[in-house]
GROMACS .gro file of C-alpha atoms in nm:
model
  304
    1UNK     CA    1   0.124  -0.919   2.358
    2UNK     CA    2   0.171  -0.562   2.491
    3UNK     CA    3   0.512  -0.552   2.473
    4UNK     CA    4   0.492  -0.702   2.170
    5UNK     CA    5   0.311  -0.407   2.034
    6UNK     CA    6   0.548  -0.149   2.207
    7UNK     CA    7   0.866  -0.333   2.049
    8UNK     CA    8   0.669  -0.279   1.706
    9UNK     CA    9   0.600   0.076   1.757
   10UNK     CA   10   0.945   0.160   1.858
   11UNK     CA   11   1.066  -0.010   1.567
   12UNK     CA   12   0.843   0.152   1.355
   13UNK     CA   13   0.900   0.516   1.495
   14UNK     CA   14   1.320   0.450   1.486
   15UNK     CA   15   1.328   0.341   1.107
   16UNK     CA   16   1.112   0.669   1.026
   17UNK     CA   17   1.338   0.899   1.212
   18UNK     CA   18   1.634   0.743   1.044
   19UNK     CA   19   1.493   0.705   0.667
   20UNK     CA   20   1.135   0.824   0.592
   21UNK     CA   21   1.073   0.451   0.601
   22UNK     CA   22   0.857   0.261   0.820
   23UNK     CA   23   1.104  -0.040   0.812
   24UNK     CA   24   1.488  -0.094   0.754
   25UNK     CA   25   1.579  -0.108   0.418
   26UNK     CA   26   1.762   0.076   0.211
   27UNK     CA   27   1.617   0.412   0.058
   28UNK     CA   28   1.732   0.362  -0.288
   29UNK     CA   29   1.441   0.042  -0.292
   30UNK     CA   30   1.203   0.289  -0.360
   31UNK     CA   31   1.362   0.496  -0.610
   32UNK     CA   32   1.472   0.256  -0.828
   33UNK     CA   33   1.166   0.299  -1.050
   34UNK     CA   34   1.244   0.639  -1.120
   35UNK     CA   35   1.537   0.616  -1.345
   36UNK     CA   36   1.547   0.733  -1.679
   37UNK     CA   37   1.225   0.869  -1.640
   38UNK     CA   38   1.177   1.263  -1.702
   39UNK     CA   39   1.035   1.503  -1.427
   40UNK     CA   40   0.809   1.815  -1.514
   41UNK     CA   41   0.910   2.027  -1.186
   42UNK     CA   42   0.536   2.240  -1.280
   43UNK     CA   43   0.385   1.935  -1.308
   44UNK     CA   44   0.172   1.677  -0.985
   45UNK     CA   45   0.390   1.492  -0.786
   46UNK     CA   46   0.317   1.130  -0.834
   47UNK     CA   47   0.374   1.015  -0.476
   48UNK     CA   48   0.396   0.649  -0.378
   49UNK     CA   49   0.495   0.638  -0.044
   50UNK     CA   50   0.695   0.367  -0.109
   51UNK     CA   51   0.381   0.121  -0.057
   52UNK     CA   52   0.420  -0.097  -0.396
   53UNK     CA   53   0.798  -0.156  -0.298
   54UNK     CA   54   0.723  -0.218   0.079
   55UNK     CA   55   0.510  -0.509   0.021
   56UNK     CA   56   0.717  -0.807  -0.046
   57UNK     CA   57   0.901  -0.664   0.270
   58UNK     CA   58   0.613  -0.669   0.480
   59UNK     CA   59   0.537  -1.053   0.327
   60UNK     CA   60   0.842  -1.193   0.438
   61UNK     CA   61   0.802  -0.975   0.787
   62UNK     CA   62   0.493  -1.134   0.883
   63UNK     CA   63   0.541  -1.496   0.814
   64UNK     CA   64   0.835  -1.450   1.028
   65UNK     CA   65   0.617  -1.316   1.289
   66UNK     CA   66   0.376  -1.588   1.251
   67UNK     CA   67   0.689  -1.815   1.284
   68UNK     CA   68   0.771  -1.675   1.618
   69UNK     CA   69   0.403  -1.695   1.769
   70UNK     CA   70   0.393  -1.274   1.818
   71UNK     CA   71   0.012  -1.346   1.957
   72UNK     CA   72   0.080  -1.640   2.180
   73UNK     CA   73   0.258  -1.468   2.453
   74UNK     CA   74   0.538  -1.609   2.687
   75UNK     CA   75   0.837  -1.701   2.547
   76UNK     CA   76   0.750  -1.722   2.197
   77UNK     CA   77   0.637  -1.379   2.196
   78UNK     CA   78   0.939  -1.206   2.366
   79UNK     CA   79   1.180  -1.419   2.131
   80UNK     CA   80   0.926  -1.211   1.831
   81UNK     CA   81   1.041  -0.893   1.995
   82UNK     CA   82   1.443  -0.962   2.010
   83UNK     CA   83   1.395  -1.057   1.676
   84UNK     CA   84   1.229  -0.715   1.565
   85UNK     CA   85   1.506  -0.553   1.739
   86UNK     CA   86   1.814  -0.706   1.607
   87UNK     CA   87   1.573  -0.683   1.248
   88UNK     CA   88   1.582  -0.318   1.281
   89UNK     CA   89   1.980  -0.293   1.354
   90UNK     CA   90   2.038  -0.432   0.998
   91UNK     CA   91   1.960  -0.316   0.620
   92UNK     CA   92   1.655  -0.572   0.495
   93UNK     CA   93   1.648  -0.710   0.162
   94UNK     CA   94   1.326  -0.814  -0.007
   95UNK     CA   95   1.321  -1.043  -0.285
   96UNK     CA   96   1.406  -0.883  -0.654
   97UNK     CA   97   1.204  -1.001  -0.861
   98UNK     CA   98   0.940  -0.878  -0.604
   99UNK     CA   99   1.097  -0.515  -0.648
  100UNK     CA  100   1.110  -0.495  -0.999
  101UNK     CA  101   0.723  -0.610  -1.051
  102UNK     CA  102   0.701  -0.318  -0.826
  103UNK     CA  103   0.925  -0.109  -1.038
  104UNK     CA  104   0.693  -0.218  -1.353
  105UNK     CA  105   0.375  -0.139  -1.158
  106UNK     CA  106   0.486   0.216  -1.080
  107UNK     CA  107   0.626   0.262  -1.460
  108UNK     CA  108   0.340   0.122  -1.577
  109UNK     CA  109   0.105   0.399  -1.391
  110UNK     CA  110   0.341   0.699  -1.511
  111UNK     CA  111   0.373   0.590  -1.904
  112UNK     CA  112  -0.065   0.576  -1.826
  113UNK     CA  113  -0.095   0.897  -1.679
  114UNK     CA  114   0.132   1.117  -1.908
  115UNK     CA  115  -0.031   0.953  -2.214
  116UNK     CA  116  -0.392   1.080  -2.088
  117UNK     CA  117  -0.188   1.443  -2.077
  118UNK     CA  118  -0.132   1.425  -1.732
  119UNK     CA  119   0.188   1.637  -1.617
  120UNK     CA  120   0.428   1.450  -1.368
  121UNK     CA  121   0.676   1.550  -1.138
  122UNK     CA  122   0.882   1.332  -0.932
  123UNK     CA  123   0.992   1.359  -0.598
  124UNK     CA  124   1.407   1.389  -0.508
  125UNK     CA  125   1.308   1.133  -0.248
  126UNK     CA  126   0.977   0.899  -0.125
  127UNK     CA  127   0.848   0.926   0.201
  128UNK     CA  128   0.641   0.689   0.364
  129UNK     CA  129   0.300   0.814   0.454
  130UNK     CA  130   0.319   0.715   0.822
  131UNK     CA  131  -0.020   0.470   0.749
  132UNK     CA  132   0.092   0.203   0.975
  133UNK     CA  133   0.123   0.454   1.267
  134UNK     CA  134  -0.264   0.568   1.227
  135UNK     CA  135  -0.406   0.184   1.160
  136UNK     CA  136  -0.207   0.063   1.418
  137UNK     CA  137  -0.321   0.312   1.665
  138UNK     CA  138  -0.040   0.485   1.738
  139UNK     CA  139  -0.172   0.839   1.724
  140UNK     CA  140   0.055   1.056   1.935
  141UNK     CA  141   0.347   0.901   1.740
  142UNK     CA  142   0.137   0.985   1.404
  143UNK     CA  143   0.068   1.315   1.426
  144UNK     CA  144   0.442   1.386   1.537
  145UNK     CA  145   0.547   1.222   1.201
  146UNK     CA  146   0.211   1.390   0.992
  147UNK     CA  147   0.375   1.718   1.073
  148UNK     CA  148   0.707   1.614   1.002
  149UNK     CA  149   0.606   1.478   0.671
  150UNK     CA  150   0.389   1.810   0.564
  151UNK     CA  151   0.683   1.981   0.635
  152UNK     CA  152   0.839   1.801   0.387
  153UNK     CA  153   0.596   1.821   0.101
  154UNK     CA  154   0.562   2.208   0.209
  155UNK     CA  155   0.959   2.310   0.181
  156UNK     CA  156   0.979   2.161  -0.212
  157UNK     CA  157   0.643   2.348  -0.269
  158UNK     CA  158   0.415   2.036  -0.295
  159UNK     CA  159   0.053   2.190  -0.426
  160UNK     CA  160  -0.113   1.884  -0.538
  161UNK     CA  161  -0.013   1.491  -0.524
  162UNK     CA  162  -0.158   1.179  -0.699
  163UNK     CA  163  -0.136   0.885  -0.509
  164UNK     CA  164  -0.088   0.522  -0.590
  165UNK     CA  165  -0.282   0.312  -0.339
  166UNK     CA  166  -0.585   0.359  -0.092
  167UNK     CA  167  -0.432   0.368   0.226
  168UNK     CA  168  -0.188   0.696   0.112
  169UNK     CA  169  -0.490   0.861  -0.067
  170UNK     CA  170  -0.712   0.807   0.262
  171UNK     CA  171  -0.427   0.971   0.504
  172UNK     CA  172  -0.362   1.252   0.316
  173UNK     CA  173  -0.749   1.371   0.207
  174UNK     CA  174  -0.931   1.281   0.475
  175UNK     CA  175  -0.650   1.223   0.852
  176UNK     CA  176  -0.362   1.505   0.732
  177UNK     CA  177  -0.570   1.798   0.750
  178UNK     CA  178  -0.692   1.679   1.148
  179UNK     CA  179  -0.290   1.661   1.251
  180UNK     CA  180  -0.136   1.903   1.041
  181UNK     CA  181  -0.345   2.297   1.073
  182UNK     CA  182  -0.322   2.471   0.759
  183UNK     CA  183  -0.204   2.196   0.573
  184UNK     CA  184  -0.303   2.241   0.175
  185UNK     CA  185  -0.252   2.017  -0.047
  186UNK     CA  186  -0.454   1.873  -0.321
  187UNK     CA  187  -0.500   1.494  -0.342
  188UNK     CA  188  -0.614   1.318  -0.667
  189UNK     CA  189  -0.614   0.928  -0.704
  190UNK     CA  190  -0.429   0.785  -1.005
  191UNK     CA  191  -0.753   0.604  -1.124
  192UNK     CA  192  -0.965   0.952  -1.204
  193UNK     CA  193  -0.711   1.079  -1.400
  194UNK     CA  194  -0.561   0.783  -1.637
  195UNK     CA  195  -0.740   0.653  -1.951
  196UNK     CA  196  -0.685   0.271  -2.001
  197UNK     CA  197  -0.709   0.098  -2.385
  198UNK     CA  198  -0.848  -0.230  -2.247
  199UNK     CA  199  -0.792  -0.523  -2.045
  200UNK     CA  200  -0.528  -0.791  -2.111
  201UNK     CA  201  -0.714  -1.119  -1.882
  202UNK     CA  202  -1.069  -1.172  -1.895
  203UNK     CA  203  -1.316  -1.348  -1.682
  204UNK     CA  204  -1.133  -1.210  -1.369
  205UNK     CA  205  -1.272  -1.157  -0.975
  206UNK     CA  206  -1.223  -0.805  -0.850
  207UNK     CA  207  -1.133  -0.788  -0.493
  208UNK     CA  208  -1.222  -0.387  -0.373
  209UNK     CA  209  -1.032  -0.211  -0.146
  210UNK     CA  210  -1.185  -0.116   0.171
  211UNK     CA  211  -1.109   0.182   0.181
  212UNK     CA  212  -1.139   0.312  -0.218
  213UNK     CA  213  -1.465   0.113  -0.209
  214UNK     CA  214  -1.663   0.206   0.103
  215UNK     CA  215  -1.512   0.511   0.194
  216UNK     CA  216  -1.295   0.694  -0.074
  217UNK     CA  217  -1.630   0.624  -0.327
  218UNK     CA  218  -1.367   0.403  -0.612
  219UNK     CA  219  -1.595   0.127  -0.680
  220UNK     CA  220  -1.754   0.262  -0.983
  221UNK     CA  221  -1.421   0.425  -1.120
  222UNK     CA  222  -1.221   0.068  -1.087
  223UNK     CA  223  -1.521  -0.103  -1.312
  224UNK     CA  224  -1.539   0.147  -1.523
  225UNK     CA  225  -1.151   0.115  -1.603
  226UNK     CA  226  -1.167  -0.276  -1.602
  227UNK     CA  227  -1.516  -0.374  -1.737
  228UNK     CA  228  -1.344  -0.443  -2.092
  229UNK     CA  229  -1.193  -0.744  -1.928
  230UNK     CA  230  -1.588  -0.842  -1.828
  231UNK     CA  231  -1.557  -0.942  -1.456
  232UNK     CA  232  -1.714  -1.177  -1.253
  233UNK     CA  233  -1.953  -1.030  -1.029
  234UNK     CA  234  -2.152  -1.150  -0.726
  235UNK     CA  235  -2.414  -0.943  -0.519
  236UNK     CA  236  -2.249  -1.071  -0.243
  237UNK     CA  237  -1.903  -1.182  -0.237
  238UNK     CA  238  -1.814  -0.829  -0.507
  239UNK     CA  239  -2.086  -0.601  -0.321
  240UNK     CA  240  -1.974  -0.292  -0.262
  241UNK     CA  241  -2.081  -0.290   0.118
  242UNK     CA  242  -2.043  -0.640   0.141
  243UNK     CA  243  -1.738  -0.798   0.008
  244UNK     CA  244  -1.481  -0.931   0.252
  245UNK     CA  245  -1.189  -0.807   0.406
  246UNK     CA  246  -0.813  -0.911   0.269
  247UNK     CA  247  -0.713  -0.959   0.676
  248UNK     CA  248  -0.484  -0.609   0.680
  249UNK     CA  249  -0.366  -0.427   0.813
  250UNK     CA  250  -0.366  -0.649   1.159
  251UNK     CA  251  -0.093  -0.864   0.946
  252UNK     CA  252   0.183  -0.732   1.205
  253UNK     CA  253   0.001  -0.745   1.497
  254UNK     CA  254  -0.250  -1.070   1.477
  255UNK     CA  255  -0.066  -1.266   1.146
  256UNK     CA  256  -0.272  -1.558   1.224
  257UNK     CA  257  -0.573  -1.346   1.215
  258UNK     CA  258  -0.495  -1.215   0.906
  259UNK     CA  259  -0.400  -1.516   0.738
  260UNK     CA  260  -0.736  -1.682   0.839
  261UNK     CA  261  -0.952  -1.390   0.737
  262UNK     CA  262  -0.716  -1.394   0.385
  263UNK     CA  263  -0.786  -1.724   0.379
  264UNK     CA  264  -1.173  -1.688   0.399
  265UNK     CA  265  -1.150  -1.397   0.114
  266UNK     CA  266  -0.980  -1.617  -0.130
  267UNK     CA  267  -1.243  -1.928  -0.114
  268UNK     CA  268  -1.457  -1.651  -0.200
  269UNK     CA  269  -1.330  -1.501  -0.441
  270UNK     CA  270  -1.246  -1.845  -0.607
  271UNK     CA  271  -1.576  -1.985  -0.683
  272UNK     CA  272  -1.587  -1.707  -0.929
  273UNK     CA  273  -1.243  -1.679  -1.090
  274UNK     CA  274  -0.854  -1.829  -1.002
  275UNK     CA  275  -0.742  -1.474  -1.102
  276UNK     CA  276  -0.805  -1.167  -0.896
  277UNK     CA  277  -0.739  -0.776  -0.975
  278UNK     CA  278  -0.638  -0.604  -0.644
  279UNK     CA  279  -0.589  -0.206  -0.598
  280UNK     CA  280  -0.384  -0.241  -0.282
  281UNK     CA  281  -0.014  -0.379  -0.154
  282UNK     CA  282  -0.184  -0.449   0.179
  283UNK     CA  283  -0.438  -0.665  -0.011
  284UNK     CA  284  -0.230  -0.785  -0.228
  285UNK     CA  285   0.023  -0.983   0.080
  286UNK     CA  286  -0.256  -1.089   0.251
  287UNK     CA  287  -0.434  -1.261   0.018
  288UNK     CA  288  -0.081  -1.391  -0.134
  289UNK     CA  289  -0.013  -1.514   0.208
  290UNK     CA  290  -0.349  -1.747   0.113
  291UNK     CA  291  -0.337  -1.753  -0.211
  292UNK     CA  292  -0.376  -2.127  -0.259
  293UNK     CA  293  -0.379  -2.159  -0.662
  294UNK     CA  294  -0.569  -1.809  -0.709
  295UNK     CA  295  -0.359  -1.603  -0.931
  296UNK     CA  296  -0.288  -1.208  -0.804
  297UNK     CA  297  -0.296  -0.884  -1.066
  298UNK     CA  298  -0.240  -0.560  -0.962
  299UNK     CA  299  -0.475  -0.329  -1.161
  300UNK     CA  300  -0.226  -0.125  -1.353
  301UNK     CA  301  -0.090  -0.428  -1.429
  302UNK     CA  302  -0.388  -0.582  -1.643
  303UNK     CA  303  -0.460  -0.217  -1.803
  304UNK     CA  304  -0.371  -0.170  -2.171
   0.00000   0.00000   0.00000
């Protein structure tokens, strides 16, 4: 298992040094979204860290993981890390339907926020975040990339960002500032600054982000956007301090871990509703992984 770990770290730390991404695919995945739209250059960077488009990637990267028995050891497990290795030597391609939802997702949040007045600018190029390093535990590798990455935002002048999902938002308000001294930037979430029309599903199960629900203080904000669509809510099971986990982000280390957790999550969340609103690409591949007839919304995407 531990060299199992280091092959995953190296592979990790090698596809950031090459392209800002935390695994080998090809840049222009994440920039696709972009096109044709305009950029207000005094405007907020919308930043996105690449996590919507990442995703399907990180699907297909884990059940191949859980294919090769990553957490059994032996054989199995070193055949896992050859695979990683000759994974990271070539250009992967997720699935394209996958990447345009994505591409609607992020379109869908920019046409939201510049009709509630909201000024945008875009970036020349997405960076990943470096989330994966810090969950992971790889903190000396982390705070090399933090400061790498701040030094990016700082040399096109980047004052203030929105972010996208809750694992970006988390890194850069509350871990940044620990790695990166005099780092300055101002981080506002997507969700406090868009005004939604409605709902387009009703009777729906919201399952919370960890981190936007417990720690980032979301919970409110999310039912306040999608309460026209008149959720299902439990005490328990949609609790803000005691709804389950989606299994993530363990998914690359302990996939059958993950996947049973996931699976737990979406019984769950099924006795209340076959369709569920997520905030998160983490959530969302882990409970895809056991999705087993439950039906998966991103928020923007059910927001009129």
């Amino acid at each position: 298992m531990a060299s199992w770990i280091t092959t995953l770290r190296n592979l990790i730390v090698d596809s950031l040094e090459k392209s800002w991404l935390p695994l080998p695919i090809s840049p222009e995945i994440c920039e696709s979204w972009k096109k044709g739209l305009p950029s207000d250059e005094s405007g907020i960077v919308l930043y996105t860290s690449c996590m919507y488009h990442l995703a399907p990637l990180i699907e297909k990267a884990v059940e191949n993981l859980e294919k090769f028995g990553v957490t059994e050891g032996g054989v199995r497990s070193r055949l896992a890390g050859v695979a990683a290795k000759i994974a990271g030597s070539v250009i992967l391609r997720p699935d394209p339907a996958e990447i345009e939802r994505a591409n609607q997702v992020m379109r869908k949040i920019y046409d939201m926020l510049t009709k509630s007045g909201v000024r945008i600018r875009l970036l020349d190029r997405e960076i990943y975040s470096g989330a994966l390093l810090y969950e992971l535990g790889f903190e000396r590798e982390f705070a090399t990339y933090a400061q790498k990455a701040a030094k990016y935002f700082m040399e096109r002048g980047v004052k203030e960002v929105i972010t996208v999902d809750p694992h970006t938002h988390h890194l850069l308000q509350a871990v940044y500032p620990k790695f990166v001294p005099g780092l300055n930037i101002k981080v506002h979430s997507y969700l406090d600054l868009m005004k939604s029309n409605g709902v387009s599903i009703k009777g729906f199960v919201i399952h919370d982000s960890c981190l936007y629900a417990r720690f980032l203080g979301k919970y409110g904000k999310i039912r306040e956007l999608l309460s026209p669509g008149q959720p299902v809510e439990d005490p328990y099971y949609t609790g803000r301090d005691t709804a389950g986990c989606c299994g993530g982000p363990i998914e690359s280390i302990f996939p059958d871990v993950a996947k049973k957790v996931a699976g737990v999550r979406v019984r769950d969340l099924s006795k209340l509703s076959k369709d569920v609103v997520v905030q998160c690409p983490i959530c969302y591949v882990n409970l895809k992984r056991a999705s087993n007839g439950v039906k998966l919304y991103y928020l923007p995407e059910v927001l009129l």
